[in-house]
Amino acid sequence: MMETSPFVVDFDWLESRIGKPGVSIVDASWYLPAQNRDAKAEHDAAHVPGAVFFDQDLVVEPGADLPHTLPSEEVFGKFASSMGISTNDTIVVYDGPGMFSAPRVWWMFRIMGAREVYVLDGGFDRWKAAGRPVTNEPTKIAPSFFRARLDDARVARLGDMREIVASGSSQIADARPAGRFTGVDPEPRAGMRSGHMPGAANVPATRLSKDGKLLSVNELQEVFEKQCVDLEKPVVTSCGSGVTAAVITLALESVGHRDNKLYDGSWTEWGRRDDTPVETGS
């Protein structure tokens, strides 16, 4: 039997815990403009009973000039508390397709101090198709307090990335599709150069899951090996705006790799500057 990640749960696991005290269910669906889906409207129309919507464009640092900038402890704690989530809850995060945007929110809750955080394997689209329970009833939110304590060591910022690119002190794993990584395809955001950070390895997020489910631990190890990521060394994950980088982070943690950070600004920060080195090709 293939070993599954300790950070994912299946449909049976979640369905048996709907409505249980201390279990928080979070809809973290978010879509690129090209996907032409409205995550909030879809949530309002149908969600797992008891789920609350986590708006990834809203739960950010106020005034930041980059998308999805990690908020401060205070800001994150206020949002989480307003969703009825406590630090000690068992938190299950899902998205529509599975293994797309949910890992980012899994990562955020973990680095803000929650210990029991999981991603729903398979995603909500398949949950609904399988006839699992859904509702359009807004979730009644009970008062709660989320005490956020940021583990800053898990976050990489521009200065860190400059040093890493210059020294090679950490591997960089880039979750964007191969075409964007090599510079063959343009970036979806205007004003971005194409290509990647010097020395980065391309680990497309889509390679790490199948049918919305995270690959087994053995399969994940094989992907990392094939994409030239040494699991004995530190890794920083990156992507377009810090969302799908967390799919790599989830995969790394799943195979027991702990010395990893996520580059919060990702390519939106690096690729729009004129003072950061960029390579093209594979």
PDB file of C-alpha atoms in Angstrom:
ATOM      1  CA  MET A   1       0.000   0.000   0.000  1.00  0.00           C
ATOM      2  CA  MET A   2       1.292   3.442  -0.958  1.00  0.00           C
ATOM      3  CA  GLU A   3       2.074   5.697   2.002  1.00  0.00           C
ATOM      4  CA  THR A   4      -0.042   8.836   1.952  1.00  0.00           C
ATOM      5  CA  SER A   5       0.904  12.240   3.294  1.00  0.00           C
ATOM      6  CA  PRO A   6       0.191  12.782   7.008  1.00  0.00           C
ATOM      7  CA  PHE A   7      -1.170  16.216   6.052  1.00  0.00           C
ATOM      8  CA  VAL A   8      -4.082  15.147   3.834  1.00  0.00           C
ATOM      9  CA  VAL A   9      -7.459  13.651   4.753  1.00  0.00           C
ATOM     10  CA  ASP A  10      -9.968  11.832   2.553  1.00  0.00           C
ATOM     11  CA  PHE A  11     -13.696  12.361   1.996  1.00  0.00           C
ATOM     12  CA  ASP A  12     -14.767   9.734   4.577  1.00  0.00           C
ATOM     13  CA  TRP A  13     -12.546  11.305   7.228  1.00  0.00           C
ATOM     14  CA  LEU A  14     -14.047  14.756   6.709  1.00  0.00           C
ATOM     15  CA  GLU A  15     -17.657  13.646   6.293  1.00  0.00           C
ATOM     16  CA  SER A  16     -17.514  11.784   9.621  1.00  0.00           C
ATOM     17  CA  ARG A  17     -16.378  14.979  11.377  1.00  0.00           C
ATOM     18  CA  ILE A  18     -18.833  17.517   9.952  1.00  0.00           C
ATOM     19  CA  GLY A  19     -20.469  19.391  12.825  1.00  0.00           C
ATOM     20  CA  LYS A  20     -18.072  18.034  15.463  1.00  0.00           C
ATOM     21  CA  PRO A  21     -16.842  20.554  18.050  1.00  0.00           C
ATOM     22  CA  GLY A  22     -13.294  21.735  17.493  1.00  0.00           C
ATOM     23  CA  VAL A  23     -13.301  20.954  13.768  1.00  0.00           C
ATOM     24  CA  SER A  24     -13.049  23.950  11.436  1.00  0.00           C
ATOM     25  CA  ILE A  25     -13.630  23.485   7.705  1.00  0.00           C
ATOM     26  CA  VAL A  26     -12.166  26.143   5.433  1.00  0.00           C
ATOM     27  CA  ASP A  27     -12.975  26.746   1.758  1.00  0.00           C
ATOM     28  CA  ALA A  28      -9.745  28.244   0.408  1.00  0.00           C
ATOM     29  CA  SER A  29     -10.734  28.183  -3.265  1.00  0.00           C
ATOM     30  CA  TRP A  30      -9.022  30.812  -5.396  1.00  0.00           C
ATOM     31  CA  TYR A  31      -8.686  31.011  -9.168  1.00  0.00           C
ATOM     32  CA  LEU A  32      -6.528  32.667 -11.792  1.00  0.00           C
ATOM     33  CA  PRO A  33      -8.459  35.025 -14.125  1.00  0.00           C
ATOM     34  CA  ALA A  34      -7.983  32.542 -16.990  1.00  0.00           C
ATOM     35  CA  GLN A  35      -9.878  29.891 -15.017  1.00  0.00           C
ATOM     36  CA  ASN A  36     -12.984  32.080 -15.183  1.00  0.00           C
ATOM     37  CA  ARG A  37     -14.403  30.921 -11.836  1.00  0.00           C
ATOM     38  CA  ASP A  38     -15.744  33.053  -8.963  1.00  0.00           C
ATOM     39  CA  ALA A  39     -14.651  31.291  -5.779  1.00  0.00           C
ATOM     40  CA  LYS A  40     -16.898  33.280  -3.410  1.00  0.00           C
ATOM     41  CA  ALA A  41     -19.999  32.899  -5.598  1.00  0.00           C
ATOM     42  CA  GLU A  42     -19.363  29.163  -5.865  1.00  0.00           C
ATOM     43  CA  HIS A  43     -18.952  28.919  -2.087  1.00  0.00           C
ATOM     44  CA  ASP A  44     -22.231  30.765  -1.512  1.00  0.00           C
ATOM     45  CA  ALA A  45     -24.006  28.384  -3.894  1.00  0.00           C
ATOM     46  CA  ALA A  46     -22.546  25.169  -2.429  1.00  0.00           C
ATOM     47  CA  HIS A  47     -19.998  24.250   0.218  1.00  0.00           C
ATOM     48  CA  VAL A  48     -19.234  21.527   2.737  1.00  0.00           C
ATOM     49  CA  PRO A  49     -21.685  21.980   5.651  1.00  0.00           C
ATOM     50  CA  GLY A  50     -20.017  24.131   8.304  1.00  0.00           C
ATOM     51  CA  ALA A  51     -17.335  25.492   5.971  1.00  0.00           C
ATOM     52  CA  VAL A  52     -16.245  29.132   6.080  1.00  0.00           C
ATOM     53  CA  PHE A  53     -14.800  30.999   3.102  1.00  0.00           C
ATOM     54  CA  PHE A  54     -11.172  32.147   3.291  1.00  0.00           C
ATOM     55  CA  ASP A  55     -10.658  34.956   0.769  1.00  0.00           C
ATOM     56  CA  GLN A  56      -7.020  34.761  -0.328  1.00  0.00           C
ATOM     57  CA  ASP A  57      -7.199  38.223  -1.910  1.00  0.00           C
ATOM     58  CA  LEU A  58      -8.525  39.726   1.333  1.00  0.00           C
ATOM     59  CA  VAL A  59      -6.467  37.996   4.047  1.00  0.00           C
ATOM     60  CA  VAL A  60      -3.280  39.866   3.137  1.00  0.00           C
ATOM     61  CA  GLU A  61      -1.114  42.612   4.587  1.00  0.00           C
ATOM     62  CA  PRO A  62      -3.066  45.878   4.149  1.00  0.00           C
ATOM     63  CA  GLY A  63      -1.429  48.290   1.700  1.00  0.00           C
ATOM     64  CA  ALA A  64       0.997  45.716   0.276  1.00  0.00           C
ATOM     65  CA  ASP A  65       1.800  46.279  -3.389  1.00  0.00           C
ATOM     66  CA  LEU A  66       2.094  42.561  -4.177  1.00  0.00           C
ATOM     67  CA  PRO A  67      -0.765  40.047  -4.380  1.00  0.00           C
ATOM     68  CA  HIS A  68      -1.178  37.584  -1.493  1.00  0.00           C
ATOM     69  CA  THR A  69       1.361  39.224   0.807  1.00  0.00           C
ATOM     70  CA  LEU A  70       1.425  37.326   4.090  1.00  0.00           C
ATOM     71  CA  PRO A  71      -0.381  39.409   6.745  1.00  0.00           C
ATOM     72  CA  SER A  72       0.988  40.227  10.171  1.00  0.00           C
ATOM     73  CA  GLU A  73       0.100  38.040  13.165  1.00  0.00           C
ATOM     74  CA  GLU A  74      -2.420  40.646  14.273  1.00  0.00           C
ATOM     75  CA  VAL A  75      -4.200  40.838  10.916  1.00  0.00           C
ATOM     76  CA  PHE A  76      -4.237  37.064  10.407  1.00  0.00           C
ATOM     77  CA  GLY A  77      -5.461  36.466  13.954  1.00  0.00           C
ATOM     78  CA  LYS A  78      -8.365  38.883  13.480  1.00  0.00           C
ATOM     79  CA  PHE A  79      -9.444  37.236  10.226  1.00  0.00           C
ATOM     80  CA  ALA A  80      -9.150  33.703  11.620  1.00  0.00           C
ATOM     81  CA  SER A  81     -11.059  34.661  14.769  1.00  0.00           C
ATOM     82  CA  SER A  82     -13.802  36.293  12.675  1.00  0.00           C
ATOM     83  CA  MET A  83     -14.176  32.959  10.815  1.00  0.00           C
ATOM     84  CA  GLY A  84     -14.780  31.147  14.096  1.00  0.00           C
ATOM     85  CA  ILE A  85     -11.416  29.372  14.045  1.00  0.00           C
ATOM     86  CA  SER A  86      -9.300  28.804  17.152  1.00  0.00           C
ATOM     87  CA  THR A  87      -5.596  27.981  17.300  1.00  0.00           C
ATOM     88  CA  ASN A  88      -6.287  24.560  18.838  1.00  0.00           C
ATOM     89  CA  ASP A  89      -8.950  23.509  16.302  1.00  0.00           C
ATOM     90  CA  THR A  90      -8.499  20.680  13.852  1.00  0.00           C
ATOM     91  CA  ILE A  91      -8.540  22.669  10.604  1.00  0.00           C
ATOM     92  CA  VAL A  92      -9.363  21.101   7.238  1.00  0.00           C
ATOM     93  CA  VAL A  93      -8.729  23.234   4.158  1.00  0.00           C
ATOM     94  CA  TYR A  94     -10.104  22.536   0.687  1.00  0.00           C
ATOM     95  CA  ASP A  95     -10.317  24.101  -2.771  1.00  0.00           C
ATOM     96  CA  GLY A  96     -12.320  23.335  -5.924  1.00  0.00           C
ATOM     97  CA  PRO A  97      -9.963  21.197  -8.036  1.00  0.00           C
ATOM     98  CA  GLY A  98      -7.873  19.897  -5.131  1.00  0.00           C
ATOM     99  CA  MET A  99      -4.173  20.671  -4.508  1.00  0.00           C
ATOM    100  CA  PHE A 100      -4.264  24.095  -6.110  1.00  0.00           C
ATOM    101  CA  SER A 101      -4.935  26.949  -3.669  1.00  0.00           C
ATOM    102  CA  ALA A 102      -5.749  25.054  -0.440  1.00  0.00           C
ATOM    103  CA  PRO A 103      -2.094  24.256   0.425  1.00  0.00           C
ATOM    104  CA  ARG A 104      -1.344  27.994   0.657  1.00  0.00           C
ATOM    105  CA  VAL A 105      -3.927  28.412   3.428  1.00  0.00           C
ATOM    106  CA  TRP A 106      -2.750  25.146   5.068  1.00  0.00           C
ATOM    107  CA  TRP A 107       0.730  26.697   5.147  1.00  0.00           C
ATOM    108  CA  MET A 108      -0.532  30.022   6.500  1.00  0.00           C
ATOM    109  CA  PHE A 109      -2.412  28.424   9.401  1.00  0.00           C
ATOM    110  CA  ARG A 110       0.598  26.261  10.258  1.00  0.00           C
ATOM    111  CA  ILE A 111       3.149  29.086  10.269  1.00  0.00           C
ATOM    112  CA  MET A 112       0.708  31.192  12.321  1.00  0.00           C
ATOM    113  CA  GLY A 113       0.663  28.592  15.098  1.00  0.00           C
ATOM    114  CA  ALA A 114      -2.097  26.054  14.380  1.00  0.00           C
ATOM    115  CA  ARG A 115      -0.879  22.472  14.810  1.00  0.00           C
ATOM    116  CA  GLU A 116      -3.644  20.280  13.427  1.00  0.00           C
ATOM    117  CA  VAL A 117      -4.060  21.459   9.840  1.00  0.00           C
ATOM    118  CA  TYR A 118      -4.948  19.226   6.877  1.00  0.00           C
ATOM    119  CA  VAL A 119      -5.806  19.518   3.185  1.00  0.00           C
ATOM    120  CA  LEU A 120      -8.811  17.663   1.750  1.00  0.00           C
ATOM    121  CA  ASP A 121      -7.561  15.177  -0.842  1.00  0.00           C
ATOM    122  CA  GLY A 122      -9.575  15.305  -4.057  1.00  0.00           C
ATOM    123  CA  GLY A 123     -11.071  18.781  -3.736  1.00  0.00           C
ATOM    124  CA  PHE A 124     -14.623  20.076  -3.527  1.00  0.00           C
ATOM    125  CA  ASP A 125     -15.509  19.574  -7.218  1.00  0.00           C
ATOM    126  CA  ARG A 126     -15.059  15.811  -6.776  1.00  0.00           C
ATOM    127  CA  TRP A 127     -16.675  15.884  -3.317  1.00  0.00           C
ATOM    128  CA  LYS A 128     -19.798  17.348  -4.902  1.00  0.00           C
ATOM    129  CA  ALA A 129     -19.681  14.953  -7.877  1.00  0.00           C
ATOM    130  CA  ALA A 130     -19.430  12.005  -5.465  1.00  0.00           C
ATOM    131  CA  GLY A 131     -22.706  13.006  -3.820  1.00  0.00           C
ATOM    132  CA  ARG A 132     -21.129  14.034  -0.524  1.00  0.00           C
ATOM    133  CA  PRO A 133     -23.102  16.528   1.601  1.00  0.00           C
ATOM    134  CA  VAL A 134     -23.215  20.139   0.424  1.00  0.00           C
ATOM    135  CA  THR A 135     -25.277  23.129   1.478  1.00  0.00           C
ATOM    136  CA  ASN A 136     -25.902  26.741   0.497  1.00  0.00           C
ATOM    137  CA  GLU A 137     -26.751  27.675   4.093  1.00  0.00           C
ATOM    138  CA  PRO A 138     -24.331  30.291   5.450  1.00  0.00           C
ATOM    139  CA  THR A 139     -22.272  28.824   8.289  1.00  0.00           C
ATOM    140  CA  LYS A 140     -23.172  30.166  11.732  1.00  0.00           C
ATOM    141  CA  ILE A 141     -19.933  31.437  13.225  1.00  0.00           C
ATOM    142  CA  ALA A 142     -19.356  31.047  16.957  1.00  0.00           C
ATOM    143  CA  PRO A 143     -17.088  33.500  18.771  1.00  0.00           C
ATOM    144  CA  SER A 144     -13.495  32.327  18.873  1.00  0.00           C
ATOM    145  CA  PHE A 145      -9.943  33.547  19.371  1.00  0.00           C
ATOM    146  CA  PHE A 146      -7.058  32.617  17.117  1.00  0.00           C
ATOM    147  CA  ARG A 147      -3.777  33.504  18.795  1.00  0.00           C
ATOM    148  CA  ALA A 148      -1.423  33.960  15.848  1.00  0.00           C
ATOM    149  CA  ARG A 149       2.307  33.523  16.387  1.00  0.00           C
ATOM    150  CA  LEU A 150       4.262  33.750  13.139  1.00  0.00           C
ATOM    151  CA  ASP A 151       7.155  31.356  12.599  1.00  0.00           C
ATOM    152  CA  ASP A 152       9.155  33.818  10.538  1.00  0.00           C
ATOM    153  CA  ALA A 153      11.850  31.223   9.794  1.00  0.00           C
ATOM    154  CA  ARG A 154       9.442  29.588   7.328  1.00  0.00           C
ATOM    155  CA  VAL A 155       9.122  32.713   5.171  1.00  0.00           C
ATOM    156  CA  ALA A 156      11.665  33.941   2.600  1.00  0.00           C
ATOM    157  CA  ARG A 157      11.707  37.552   1.484  1.00  0.00           C
ATOM    158  CA  LEU A 158      13.436  39.487  -1.290  1.00  0.00           C
ATOM    159  CA  GLY A 159      16.671  40.024   0.651  1.00  0.00           C
ATOM    160  CA  ASP A 160      16.855  36.324   1.485  1.00  0.00           C
ATOM    161  CA  MET A 161      16.349  35.402  -2.168  1.00  0.00           C
ATOM    162  CA  ARG A 162      19.065  37.777  -3.360  1.00  0.00           C
ATOM    163  CA  GLU A 163      21.503  36.095  -0.956  1.00  0.00           C
ATOM    164  CA  ILE A 164      20.367  32.574  -1.935  1.00  0.00           C
ATOM    165  CA  VAL A 165      20.695  33.284  -5.672  1.00  0.00           C
ATOM    166  CA  ALA A 166      24.147  34.816  -5.123  1.00  0.00           C
ATOM    167  CA  SER A 167      25.490  32.091  -2.814  1.00  0.00           C
ATOM    168  CA  GLY A 168      23.531  28.961  -3.722  1.00  0.00           C
ATOM    169  CA  SER A 169      22.974  28.392   0.008  1.00  0.00           C
ATOM    170  CA  SER A 170      19.528  26.903  -0.621  1.00  0.00           C
ATOM    171  CA  GLN A 171      17.778  25.203  -3.513  1.00  0.00           C
ATOM    172  CA  ILE A 172      14.898  27.051  -5.174  1.00  0.00           C
ATOM    173  CA  ALA A 173      11.908  24.993  -6.331  1.00  0.00           C
ATOM    174  CA  ASP A 174       9.621  26.909  -8.709  1.00  0.00           C
ATOM    175  CA  ALA A 175       6.028  25.655  -9.009  1.00  0.00           C
ATOM    176  CA  ARG A 176       5.107  27.487 -12.227  1.00  0.00           C
ATOM    177  CA  PRO A 177       4.440  25.554 -15.449  1.00  0.00           C
ATOM    178  CA  ALA A 178       7.508  24.702 -17.547  1.00  0.00           C
ATOM    179  CA  GLY A 179       6.649  27.234 -20.270  1.00  0.00           C
ATOM    180  CA  ARG A 180       6.702  30.140 -17.846  1.00  0.00           C
ATOM    181  CA  PHE A 181       9.796  28.820 -16.051  1.00  0.00           C
ATOM    182  CA  THR A 182      11.816  28.544 -19.272  1.00  0.00           C
ATOM    183  CA  GLY A 183      10.537  31.891 -20.562  1.00  0.00           C
ATOM    184  CA  VAL A 184       8.802  30.386 -23.609  1.00  0.00           C
ATOM    185  CA  ASP A 185       5.345  31.421 -22.350  1.00  0.00           C
ATOM    186  CA  PRO A 186       4.527  34.921 -21.082  1.00  0.00           C
ATOM    187  CA  GLU A 187       3.561  35.588 -17.479  1.00  0.00           C
ATOM    188  CA  PRO A 188      -0.188  36.101 -16.879  1.00  0.00           C
ATOM    189  CA  ARG A 189       0.484  39.376 -15.049  1.00  0.00           C
ATOM    190  CA  ALA A 190       1.482  42.468 -17.017  1.00  0.00           C
ATOM    191  CA  GLY A 191       4.957  43.920 -16.599  1.00  0.00           C
ATOM    192  CA  MET A 192       6.649  40.638 -15.691  1.00  0.00           C
ATOM    193  CA  ARG A 193       9.805  39.356 -17.298  1.00  0.00           C
ATOM    194  CA  SER A 194       9.704  35.696 -18.290  1.00  0.00           C
ATOM    195  CA  GLY A 195      12.112  33.066 -16.999  1.00  0.00           C
ATOM    196  CA  HIS A 196      13.314  32.022 -13.545  1.00  0.00           C
ATOM    197  CA  MET A 197      15.763  32.801 -10.766  1.00  0.00           C
ATOM    198  CA  PRO A 198      19.279  31.589 -11.547  1.00  0.00           C
ATOM    199  CA  GLY A 199      19.856  28.081 -10.208  1.00  0.00           C
ATOM    200  CA  ALA A 200      16.156  27.334  -9.651  1.00  0.00           C
ATOM    201  CA  ALA A 201      14.674  23.891 -10.334  1.00  0.00           C
ATOM    202  CA  ASN A 202      11.268  23.608 -11.976  1.00  0.00           C
ATOM    203  CA  VAL A 203       8.803  21.502  -9.986  1.00  0.00           C
ATOM    204  CA  PRO A 204       5.414  22.296 -11.578  1.00  0.00           C
ATOM    205  CA  ALA A 205       2.703  22.094  -8.920  1.00  0.00           C
ATOM    206  CA  THR A 206       0.568  20.008 -11.280  1.00  0.00           C
ATOM    207  CA  ARG A 207       3.187  17.225 -11.194  1.00  0.00           C
ATOM    208  CA  LEU A 208       2.620  16.672  -7.479  1.00  0.00           C
ATOM    209  CA  SER A 209      -1.008  15.560  -7.632  1.00  0.00           C
ATOM    210  CA  LYS A 210      -3.319  13.428  -9.737  1.00  0.00           C
ATOM    211  CA  ASP A 211      -7.103  13.847  -9.941  1.00  0.00           C
ATOM    212  CA  GLY A 212      -6.895  16.465  -7.180  1.00  0.00           C
ATOM    213  CA  LYS A 213      -5.093  14.108  -4.798  1.00  0.00           C
ATOM    214  CA  LEU A 214      -1.534  14.529  -3.578  1.00  0.00           C
ATOM    215  CA  LEU A 215       0.777  11.799  -4.866  1.00  0.00           C
ATOM    216  CA  SER A 216       1.978   9.124  -2.451  1.00  0.00           C
ATOM    217  CA  VAL A 217       5.133   9.776  -0.417  1.00  0.00           C
ATOM    218  CA  ASN A 218       7.188   7.512  -2.716  1.00  0.00           C
ATOM    219  CA  GLU A 219       5.852   9.191  -5.852  1.00  0.00           C
ATOM    220  CA  LEU A 220       6.600  12.646  -4.422  1.00  0.00           C
ATOM    221  CA  GLN A 221      10.180  11.587  -3.667  1.00  0.00           C
ATOM    222  CA  GLU A 222      10.511  10.388  -7.272  1.00  0.00           C
ATOM    223  CA  VAL A 223       9.275  13.725  -8.636  1.00  0.00           C
ATOM    224  CA  PHE A 224      11.782  15.653  -6.512  1.00  0.00           C
ATOM    225  CA  GLU A 225      14.581  13.365  -7.633  1.00  0.00           C
ATOM    226  CA  LYS A 226      13.595  13.717 -11.293  1.00  0.00           C
ATOM    227  CA  GLN A 227      13.438  17.513 -10.979  1.00  0.00           C
ATOM    228  CA  CYS A 228      16.882  17.585  -9.307  1.00  0.00           C
ATOM    229  CA  VAL A 229      15.772  18.642  -5.802  1.00  0.00           C
ATOM    230  CA  ASP A 230      18.043  17.145  -3.113  1.00  0.00           C
ATOM    231  CA  LEU A 231      15.887  16.342  -0.092  1.00  0.00           C
ATOM    232  CA  GLU A 232      18.973  16.399   2.163  1.00  0.00           C
ATOM    233  CA  LYS A 233      19.427  20.141   1.564  1.00  0.00           C
ATOM    234  CA  PRO A 234      17.405  23.318   2.309  1.00  0.00           C
ATOM    235  CA  VAL A 235      14.694  24.324  -0.171  1.00  0.00           C
ATOM    236  CA  VAL A 236      12.841  27.574  -0.832  1.00  0.00           C
ATOM    237  CA  THR A 237       9.574  27.237  -2.757  1.00  0.00           C
ATOM    238  CA  SER A 238       8.345  29.867  -5.207  1.00  0.00           C
ATOM    239  CA  CYS A 239       5.672  30.343  -7.898  1.00  0.00           C
ATOM    240  CA  GLY A 240       3.772  33.257  -9.455  1.00  0.00           C
ATOM    241  CA  SER A 241       2.356  34.977  -6.369  1.00  0.00           C
ATOM    242  CA  GLY A 242       3.032  32.591  -3.475  1.00  0.00           C
ATOM    243  CA  VAL A 243      -0.045  30.358  -3.826  1.00  0.00           C
ATOM    244  CA  THR A 244       1.015  27.190  -5.672  1.00  0.00           C
ATOM    245  CA  ALA A 245       4.503  27.341  -4.107  1.00  0.00           C
ATOM    246  CA  ALA A 246       2.713  25.901  -1.078  1.00  0.00           C
ATOM    247  CA  VAL A 247       1.853  22.763  -3.067  1.00  0.00           C
ATOM    248  CA  ILE A 248       5.611  22.077  -3.176  1.00  0.00           C
ATOM    249  CA  THR A 249       5.858  22.957   0.530  1.00  0.00           C
ATOM    250  CA  LEU A 250       3.097  20.445   1.309  1.00  0.00           C
ATOM    251  CA  ALA A 251       4.890  17.820  -0.780  1.00  0.00           C
ATOM    252  CA  LEU A 252       8.215  18.530   0.959  1.00  0.00           C
ATOM    253  CA  GLU A 253       6.682  18.291   4.420  1.00  0.00           C
ATOM    254  CA  SER A 254       4.886  15.098   3.362  1.00  0.00           C
ATOM    255  CA  VAL A 255       8.183  13.361   2.582  1.00  0.00           C
ATOM    256  CA  GLY A 256       9.677  14.518   5.897  1.00  0.00           C
ATOM    257  CA  HIS A 257      11.612  17.551   4.623  1.00  0.00           C
ATOM    258  CA  ARG A 258      11.531  20.274   7.295  1.00  0.00           C
ATOM    259  CA  ASP A 259      14.258  22.728   6.224  1.00  0.00           C
ATOM    260  CA  ASN A 260      12.076  24.687   3.818  1.00  0.00           C
ATOM    261  CA  LYS A 261      10.746  28.209   3.382  1.00  0.00           C
ATOM    262  CA  LEU A 262       8.230  29.774   1.014  1.00  0.00           C
ATOM    263  CA  TYR A 263       9.190  32.887  -0.956  1.00  0.00           C
ATOM    264  CA  ASP A 264       6.153  35.037  -0.291  1.00  0.00           C
ATOM    265  CA  GLY A 265       6.753  37.619  -3.058  1.00  0.00           C
ATOM    266  CA  SER A 266       7.571  34.889  -5.594  1.00  0.00           C
ATOM    267  CA  TRP A 267       7.852  35.731  -9.289  1.00  0.00           C
ATOM    268  CA  THR A 268       5.475  38.700  -9.053  1.00  0.00           C
ATOM    269  CA  GLU A 269       8.122  40.424  -6.939  1.00  0.00           C
ATOM    270  CA  TRP A 270      11.290  39.043  -8.564  1.00  0.00           C
ATOM    271  CA  GLY A 271      10.148  39.160 -12.181  1.00  0.00           C
ATOM    272  CA  ARG A 272       8.872  42.747 -12.181  1.00  0.00           C
ATOM    273  CA  ARG A 273      12.114  44.307 -10.926  1.00  0.00           C
ATOM    274  CA  ASP A 274      14.992  45.417 -13.135  1.00  0.00           C
ATOM    275  CA  ASP A 275      17.706  44.704 -10.542  1.00  0.00           C
ATOM    276  CA  THR A 276      17.140  40.955 -10.106  1.00  0.00           C
ATOM    277  CA  PRO A 277      18.894  38.384 -12.334  1.00  0.00           C
ATOM    278  CA  VAL A 278      16.699  36.229 -14.579  1.00  0.00           C
ATOM    279  CA  GLU A 279      17.578  33.120 -16.600  1.00  0.00           C
ATOM    280  CA  THR A 280      15.635  31.533 -19.439  1.00  0.00           C
ATOM    281  CA  GLY A 281      15.693  28.003 -20.828  1.00  0.00           C
ATOM    282  CA  SER A 282      15.628  24.835 -18.790  1.00  0.00           C
TER     283      SER A 282
END
